[in-house]
mmCIF file of C-alpha atoms in Angstrom:
data_model
loop_
_atom_site.group_PDB
_atom_site.id
_atom_site.type_symbol
_atom_site.label_atom_id
_atom_site.label_comp_id
_atom_site.label_asym_id
_atom_site.label_seq_id
_atom_site.Cartn_x
_atom_site.Cartn_y
_atom_site.Cartn_z
ATOM 1 C CA MET K 694 34.374 -11.244 -56.467
ATOM 2 C CA LYS K 695 33.949 -7.700 -55.140
ATOM 3 C CA ARG K 696 30.714 -5.992 -56.031
ATOM 4 C CA THR K 697 30.458 -3.276 -58.668
ATOM 5 C CA VAL K 698 28.602 -0.116 -57.672
ATOM 6 C CA LEU K 699 27.238 2.516 -60.063
ATOM 7 C CA VAL K 700 26.950 5.915 -58.360
ATOM 8 C CA THR K 701 25.087 8.650 -60.206
ATOM 9 C CA GLY K 702 26.375 12.210 -59.985
ATOM 10 C CA SER K 703 29.647 11.028 -58.484
ATOM 11 C CA SER K 704 32.346 13.206 -60.013
ATOM 12 C CA ARG K 705 32.245 15.632 -57.068
ATOM 13 C CA GLY K 706 30.564 16.395 -53.756
ATOM 14 C CA LEU K 707 28.893 13.591 -51.830
ATOM 15 C CA GLY K 708 29.074 11.294 -54.860
ATOM 16 C CA ALA K 709 32.865 11.590 -55.005
ATOM 17 C CA SER K 710 33.093 10.794 -51.287
ATOM 18 C CA ILE K 711 30.935 7.724 -51.856
ATOM 19 C CA VAL K 712 33.040 6.327 -54.715
ATOM 20 C CA LYS K 713 36.281 6.970 -52.817
ATOM 21 C CA THR K 714 34.946 5.172 -49.743
ATOM 22 C CA LEU K 715 33.677 2.271 -51.840
ATOM 23 C CA ALA K 716 36.992 1.928 -53.677
ATOM 24 C CA GLN K 717 38.914 2.007 -50.400
ATOM 25 C CA GLN K 718 36.788 -0.907 -49.204
ATOM 26 C CA GLY K 719 37.474 -2.929 -52.350
ATOM 27 C CA PHE K 720 34.415 -2.247 -54.487
ATOM 28 C CA LYS K 721 34.585 -1.545 -58.211
ATOM 29 C CA VAL K 722 32.949 1.795 -59.009
ATOM 30 C CA VAL K 723 31.190 3.378 -61.971
ATOM 31 C CA ILE K 724 31.505 7.158 -61.790
ATOM 32 C CA ASN K 725 28.581 8.814 -63.531
ATOM 33 C CA TYR K 726 28.831 12.481 -64.466
ATOM 34 C CA TYR K 727 26.968 14.944 -66.657
ATOM 35 C CA LYS K 728 29.168 18.029 -66.983
ATOM 36 C CA SER K 729 32.240 17.461 -64.790
ATOM 37 C CA GLU K 730 34.288 15.255 -67.096
ATOM 38 C CA SER K 731 37.696 16.407 -65.850
ATOM 39 C CA ALA K 732 36.756 15.783 -62.210
ATOM 40 C CA ALA K 733 35.434 12.321 -63.093
ATOM 41 C CA GLU K 734 38.586 11.393 -65.001
ATOM 42 C CA GLU K 735 40.746 12.641 -62.118
ATOM 43 C CA LEU K 736 38.881 10.257 -59.832
ATOM 44 C CA VAL K 737 39.528 7.371 -62.219
ATOM 45 C CA SER K 738 43.235 8.234 -62.255
ATOM 46 C CA GLU K 739 43.250 8.333 -58.457
ATOM 47 C CA LEU K 740 41.404 5.046 -58.012
ATOM 48 C CA GLY K 741 42.879 3.148 -60.980
ATOM 49 C CA LYS K 742 41.265 1.980 -64.212
ATOM 50 C CA GLU K 743 41.040 -1.552 -62.860
ATOM 51 C CA ASN K 744 38.766 -0.244 -60.110
ATOM 52 C CA ALA K 745 36.865 2.640 -61.711
ATOM 53 C CA ILE K 746 35.353 3.889 -64.948
ATOM 54 C CA ALA K 747 33.812 7.295 -65.682
ATOM 55 C CA ILE K 748 30.739 7.416 -67.929
ATOM 56 C CA ARG K 749 28.797 10.483 -68.985
ATOM 57 C CA ALA K 750 25.001 10.270 -68.911
ATOM 58 C CA ASP K 751 22.049 12.517 -68.176
ATOM 59 C CA VAL K 752 20.174 10.390 -65.641
ATOM 60 C CA THR K 753 16.862 11.952 -66.658
ATOM 61 C CA ASN K 754 17.369 10.588 -70.197
ATOM 62 C CA ARG K 755 16.490 6.887 -70.444
ATOM 63 C CA LYS K 756 18.502 6.240 -73.604
ATOM 64 C CA GLU K 757 21.634 7.681 -72.049
ATOM 65 C CA VAL K 758 21.070 5.685 -68.854
ATOM 66 C CA ASP K 759 20.659 2.452 -70.831
ATOM 67 C CA ALA K 760 23.865 3.179 -72.746
ATOM 68 C CA MET K 761 25.732 3.855 -69.488
ATOM 69 C CA VAL K 762 24.499 0.637 -67.877
ATOM 70 C CA LYS K 763 25.481 -1.338 -70.979
ATOM 71 C CA LYS K 764 28.984 0.168 -71.067
ATOM 72 C CA ALA K 765 29.544 -0.344 -67.344
ATOM 73 C CA THR K 766 28.321 -3.937 -67.530
ATOM 74 C CA GLU K 767 30.664 -4.678 -70.416
ATOM 75 C CA TYR K 768 33.586 -3.102 -68.541
ATOM 76 C CA PHE K 769 33.161 -4.868 -65.191
ATOM 77 C CA GLY K 770 31.015 -7.858 -66.195
ATOM 78 C CA GLN K 771 28.006 -6.853 -64.132
ATOM 79 C CA ILE K 772 26.515 -4.180 -61.879
ATOM 80 C CA ASP K 773 25.615 -5.289 -58.371
ATOM 81 C CA VAL K 774 24.535 -2.047 -56.713
ATOM 82 C CA VAL K 775 23.201 1.309 -57.909
ATOM 83 C CA VAL K 776 23.283 4.494 -55.849
ATOM 84 C CA ASN K 777 20.838 7.219 -56.866
ATOM 85 C CA ASN K 778 22.810 10.257 -55.764
ATOM 86 C CA ALA K 779 22.641 12.802 -58.610
ATOM 87 C CA LEU K 780 21.381 16.264 -57.641
ATOM 88 C CA VAL K 781 20.043 18.453 -60.440
ATOM 89 C CA ASP K 782 20.604 22.221 -60.241
ATOM 90 C CA PHE K 783 20.036 22.837 -56.553
ATOM 91 C CA LYS K 784 21.923 24.780 -53.893
ATOM 92 C CA PHE K 785 21.256 24.787 -50.163
ATOM 93 C CA ASP K 786 21.173 28.545 -49.826
ATOM 94 C CA PRO K 787 18.718 29.704 -47.128
ATOM 95 C CA ASN K 788 19.077 33.308 -48.249
ATOM 96 C CA LYS K 789 18.112 32.633 -51.860
ATOM 97 C CA GLN K 790 15.581 29.846 -51.424
ATOM 98 C CA LYS K 791 12.253 30.933 -52.882
ATOM 99 C CA SER K 792 9.287 31.205 -50.565
ATOM 100 C CA PHE K 793 6.348 28.977 -51.391
ATOM 101 C CA THR K 794 4.416 31.896 -52.881
ATOM 102 C CA ASP K 795 7.312 32.618 -55.265
ATOM 103 C CA LEU K 796 7.761 29.056 -56.480
ATOM 104 C CA ASN K 797 6.244 27.750 -59.690
ATOM 105 C CA TRP K 798 5.505 24.205 -60.730
ATOM 106 C CA GLU K 799 8.564 24.116 -62.981
ATOM 107 C CA ASP K 800 10.754 24.386 -59.852
ATOM 108 C CA TYR K 801 9.075 21.290 -58.439
ATOM 109 C CA GLN K 802 9.185 19.453 -61.767
ATOM 110 C CA LYS K 803 12.943 19.959 -62.078
ATOM 111 C CA GLN K 804 13.535 18.289 -58.714
ATOM 112 C CA LEU K 805 10.964 15.547 -59.335
ATOM 113 C CA ASP K 806 12.712 14.702 -62.604
ATOM 114 C CA GLY K 807 16.184 14.883 -61.082
ATOM 115 C CA THR K 808 15.200 12.668 -58.165
ATOM 116 C CA LEU K 809 12.317 10.363 -59.098
ATOM 117 C CA LYS K 810 12.584 10.158 -62.886
ATOM 118 C CA ALA K 811 16.320 9.575 -62.581
ATOM 119 C CA ALA K 812 15.829 6.792 -60.017
ATOM 120 C CA PHE K 813 13.093 5.260 -62.174
ATOM 121 C CA ASN K 814 15.420 5.217 -65.206
ATOM 122 C CA ILE K 815 18.348 3.711 -63.304
ATOM 123 C CA VAL K 816 16.312 1.009 -61.555
ATOM 124 C CA GLN K 817 14.457 -0.091 -64.675
ATOM 125 C CA SER K 818 17.712 -0.207 -66.628
ATOM 126 C CA VAL K 819 19.513 -2.539 -64.186
ATOM 127 C CA MET K 820 16.489 -4.672 -63.290
ATOM 128 C CA PRO K 821 16.995 -7.338 -65.994
ATOM 129 C CA GLN K 822 20.469 -8.309 -64.760
ATOM 130 C CA PHE K 823 19.419 -8.064 -61.104
ATOM 131 C CA MET K 824 16.468 -10.365 -61.736
ATOM 132 C CA GLU K 825 18.565 -12.783 -63.766
ATOM 133 C CA ARG K 826 21.066 -13.146 -60.912
ATOM 134 C CA GLN K 827 18.343 -12.985 -58.214
ATOM 135 C CA ASN K 828 20.384 -10.374 -56.402
ATOM 136 C CA GLY K 829 20.973 -6.634 -56.446
ATOM 137 C CA SER K 830 20.815 -3.538 -54.299
ATOM 138 C CA ILE K 831 19.305 -0.095 -54.900
ATOM 139 C CA ILE K 832 20.414 2.715 -52.595
ATOM 140 C CA SER K 833 18.954 6.190 -52.910
ATOM 141 C CA ILE K 834 20.188 9.341 -51.216
ATOM 142 C CA GLY K 835 17.440 11.131 -49.306
ATOM 143 C CA THR K 836 17.366 13.886 -46.706
ATOM 144 C CA ASN K 837 16.323 14.359 -43.102
ATOM 145 C CA LEU K 838 14.649 17.624 -44.138
ATOM 146 C CA TYR K 839 11.411 15.761 -44.854
ATOM 147 C CA GLN K 840 11.180 15.169 -41.087
ATOM 148 C CA ASN K 841 12.733 18.384 -39.869
ATOM 149 C CA PRO K 842 12.600 21.220 -42.434
ATOM 150 C CA VAL K 843 15.048 23.531 -40.684
ATOM 151 C CA VAL K 844 14.981 25.491 -43.932
ATOM 152 C CA PRO K 845 11.882 24.928 -46.125
ATOM 153 C CA TYR K 846 13.543 23.778 -49.339
ATOM 154 C CA HIS K 847 10.083 22.990 -50.696
ATOM 155 C CA GLU K 848 10.777 21.452 -54.105
ATOM 156 C CA TYR K 849 13.881 19.508 -53.057
ATOM 157 C CA THR K 850 12.359 18.067 -49.894
ATOM 158 C CA THR K 851 9.107 17.097 -51.617
ATOM 159 C CA ALA K 852 10.984 15.147 -54.290
ATOM 160 C CA LYS K 853 13.111 13.372 -51.682
ATOM 161 C CA ALA K 854 10.028 12.457 -49.647
ATOM 162 C CA GLY K 855 8.602 10.875 -52.791
ATOM 163 C CA LEU K 856 11.795 8.862 -53.127
ATOM 164 C CA ILE K 857 10.990 7.035 -49.897
ATOM 165 C CA GLY K 858 7.624 5.904 -51.261
ATOM 166 C CA PHE K 859 9.256 4.883 -54.537
ATOM 167 C CA THR K 860 11.885 2.860 -52.658
ATOM 168 C CA ARG K 861 9.472 1.025 -50.396
ATOM 169 C CA ASN K 862 7.261 -0.001 -53.298
ATOM 170 C CA ILE K 863 10.331 -1.277 -55.169
ATOM 171 C CA ALA K 864 11.462 -3.187 -52.077
ATOM 172 C CA SER K 865 8.020 -4.755 -51.672
ATOM 173 C CA GLU K 866 7.665 -5.882 -55.279
ATOM 174 C CA LEU K 867 11.234 -6.881 -56.118
ATOM 175 C CA GLY K 868 12.224 -8.559 -52.873
ATOM 176 C CA GLN K 869 11.084 -11.894 -54.308
ATOM 177 C CA TYR K 870 13.943 -11.589 -56.808
ATOM 178 C CA GLY K 871 16.562 -10.949 -54.126
ATOM 179 C CA ILE K 872 16.605 -7.215 -54.855
ATOM 180 C CA LYS K 873 16.995 -4.829 -51.924
ATOM 181 C CA ALA K 874 16.066 -1.127 -51.910
ATOM 182 C CA ASN K 875 16.889 1.398 -49.210
ATOM 183 C CA VAL K 876 17.278 5.132 -48.663
ATOM 184 C CA VAL K 877 20.143 6.815 -46.823
ATOM 185 C CA SER K 878 19.011 10.213 -45.571
ATOM 186 C CA GLY K 879 21.798 12.498 -44.471
ATOM 187 C CA GLY K 880 21.577 15.741 -42.634
ATOM 188 C CA LEU K 881 22.931 18.925 -44.166
ATOM 189 C CA LEU K 882 26.470 17.926 -45.136
ATOM 190 C CA LYS K 883 29.515 19.957 -44.247
ATOM 191 C CA THR K 884 30.614 20.594 -46.839
ATOM 192 C CA THR K 885 29.670 19.711 -50.428
ATOM 193 C CA ASP K 886 29.231 21.827 -53.549
ATOM 194 C CA ALA K 887 25.501 21.971 -52.882
ATOM 195 C CA SER K 888 25.966 23.185 -49.296
ATOM 196 C CA SER K 889 28.923 25.479 -49.958
ATOM 197 C CA VAL K 890 26.734 28.574 -49.714
ATOM 198 C CA THR K 891 25.037 27.499 -46.484
ATOM 199 C CA THR K 892 25.711 30.080 -43.796
ATOM 200 C CA PRO K 893 27.867 29.267 -40.746
ATOM 201 C CA GLU K 894 24.895 30.169 -38.550
ATOM 202 C CA VAL K 895 22.830 27.343 -40.039
ATOM 203 C CA PHE K 896 25.651 24.824 -39.573
ATOM 204 C CA ASP K 897 26.110 25.984 -35.957
ATOM 205 C CA LEU K 898 22.381 25.713 -35.261
ATOM 206 C CA ILE K 899 22.295 22.147 -36.559
ATOM 207 C CA ALA K 900 25.422 21.110 -34.658
ATOM 208 C CA GLN K 901 24.049 22.401 -31.369
ATOM 209 C CA SER K 902 20.731 20.644 -31.997
ATOM 210 C CA THR K 903 22.228 17.159 -32.416
ATOM 211 C CA PRO K 904 23.054 14.759 -29.568
ATOM 212 C CA LEU K 905 26.536 14.332 -31.061
ATOM 213 C CA LYS K 906 27.019 18.109 -31.329
ATOM 214 C CA LYS K 907 28.339 17.798 -34.856
ATOM 215 C CA VAL K 908 27.278 18.361 -38.428
ATOM 216 C CA THR K 909 27.095 15.316 -40.675
ATOM 217 C CA THR K 910 30.005 14.865 -43.099
ATOM 218 C CA PRO K 911 29.942 13.336 -46.596
ATOM 219 C CA GLU K 912 32.090 10.516 -45.199
ATOM 220 C CA ASP K 913 29.419 9.684 -42.600
ATOM 221 C CA VAL K 914 26.889 9.092 -45.371
ATOM 222 C CA ALA K 915 29.427 7.333 -47.607
ATOM 223 C CA ASN K 916 30.206 4.796 -44.882
ATOM 224 C CA MET K 917 26.523 3.874 -44.588
ATOM 225 C CA VAL K 918 26.247 3.511 -48.377
ATOM 226 C CA ALA K 919 29.291 1.217 -48.354
ATOM 227 C CA TYR K 920 27.726 -0.920 -45.632
ATOM 228 C CA LEU K 921 24.438 -1.259 -47.522
ATOM 229 C CA SER K 922 26.417 -2.165 -50.655
ATOM 230 C CA SER K 923 28.077 -5.077 -48.880
ATOM 231 C CA GLU K 924 26.918 -8.627 -48.258
ATOM 232 C CA ASN K 925 26.587 -7.749 -44.568
ATOM 233 C CA ALA K 926 23.439 -5.764 -45.386
ATOM 234 C CA ASP K 927 21.707 -8.358 -47.557
ATOM 235 C CA GLY K 928 18.935 -8.705 -44.968
ATOM 236 C CA ILE K 929 18.000 -5.023 -45.029
ATOM 237 C CA THR K 930 15.370 -3.630 -47.392
ATOM 238 C CA GLY K 931 12.624 -1.003 -47.489
ATOM 239 C CA GLN K 932 14.354 1.162 -44.907
ATOM 240 C CA ASN K 933 15.058 4.875 -44.664
ATOM 241 C CA ILE K 934 18.259 5.069 -42.636
ATOM 242 C CA THR K 935 18.962 8.536 -41.310
ATOM 243 C CA VAL K 936 22.557 9.653 -40.788
ATOM 244 C CA ASP K 937 22.380 13.043 -39.094
ATOM 245 C CA GLY K 938 23.991 12.758 -35.666
ATOM 246 C CA GLY K 939 20.645 12.015 -34.043
ATOM 247 C CA LEU K 940 19.012 15.306 -35.043
ATOM 248 C CA THR K 941 15.934 13.346 -36.130
ATOM 249 C CA MET K 942 14.967 10.049 -34.530
ATOM 250 C CA ASN K 943 12.587 7.524 -36.111
#
């Protein structure tokens, strides 16, 4: 039986690329959205109701997350993989990014909630069925900016750095139950909704700085997520896998 993957924030952008790639490789997909209902339903129509379901939920709200997990489990029978992808109210705009002196704690809190609180809610909600089956995979979307802050997106990068610590602790504690946890950290993606306002100069700078002389695409990241969702990656846990054309090297 093909695995079922729940992808948060997957009606558009990187999330949509991930669910399309997963569906093409035979996975069942749960498309989570918050505001973009029409885009989510269009994806379901494209992929087929036997392969996809769209469910609205605010991932920072535990009750809504629990309801989504319950509905998805009833629809497909179980959830095998979760992908923490949702991005809350953030644009990669180097011209409008606040300097550190202009930021306030609320800016940080919004990203901490959208990244860490959301991942916490999702993981705790699926844990009972993962533990019961002694199998499951948690994949979180990170960023290479924590290593190489080409643009200092302070609040976003700090939250994503915390996601690595969260993931490695989860991997350490839950590995005994057959549960894997990993992070996929992409470079700046060309192009998603979040990076649509990024200037050509920034994209060119990144491309020229990478060994592959290219900017990372959403499909590059989606292919790694699909691999980690498969049985072929069942021996991998606690890792931060960077997909950025070699711009940063661990």
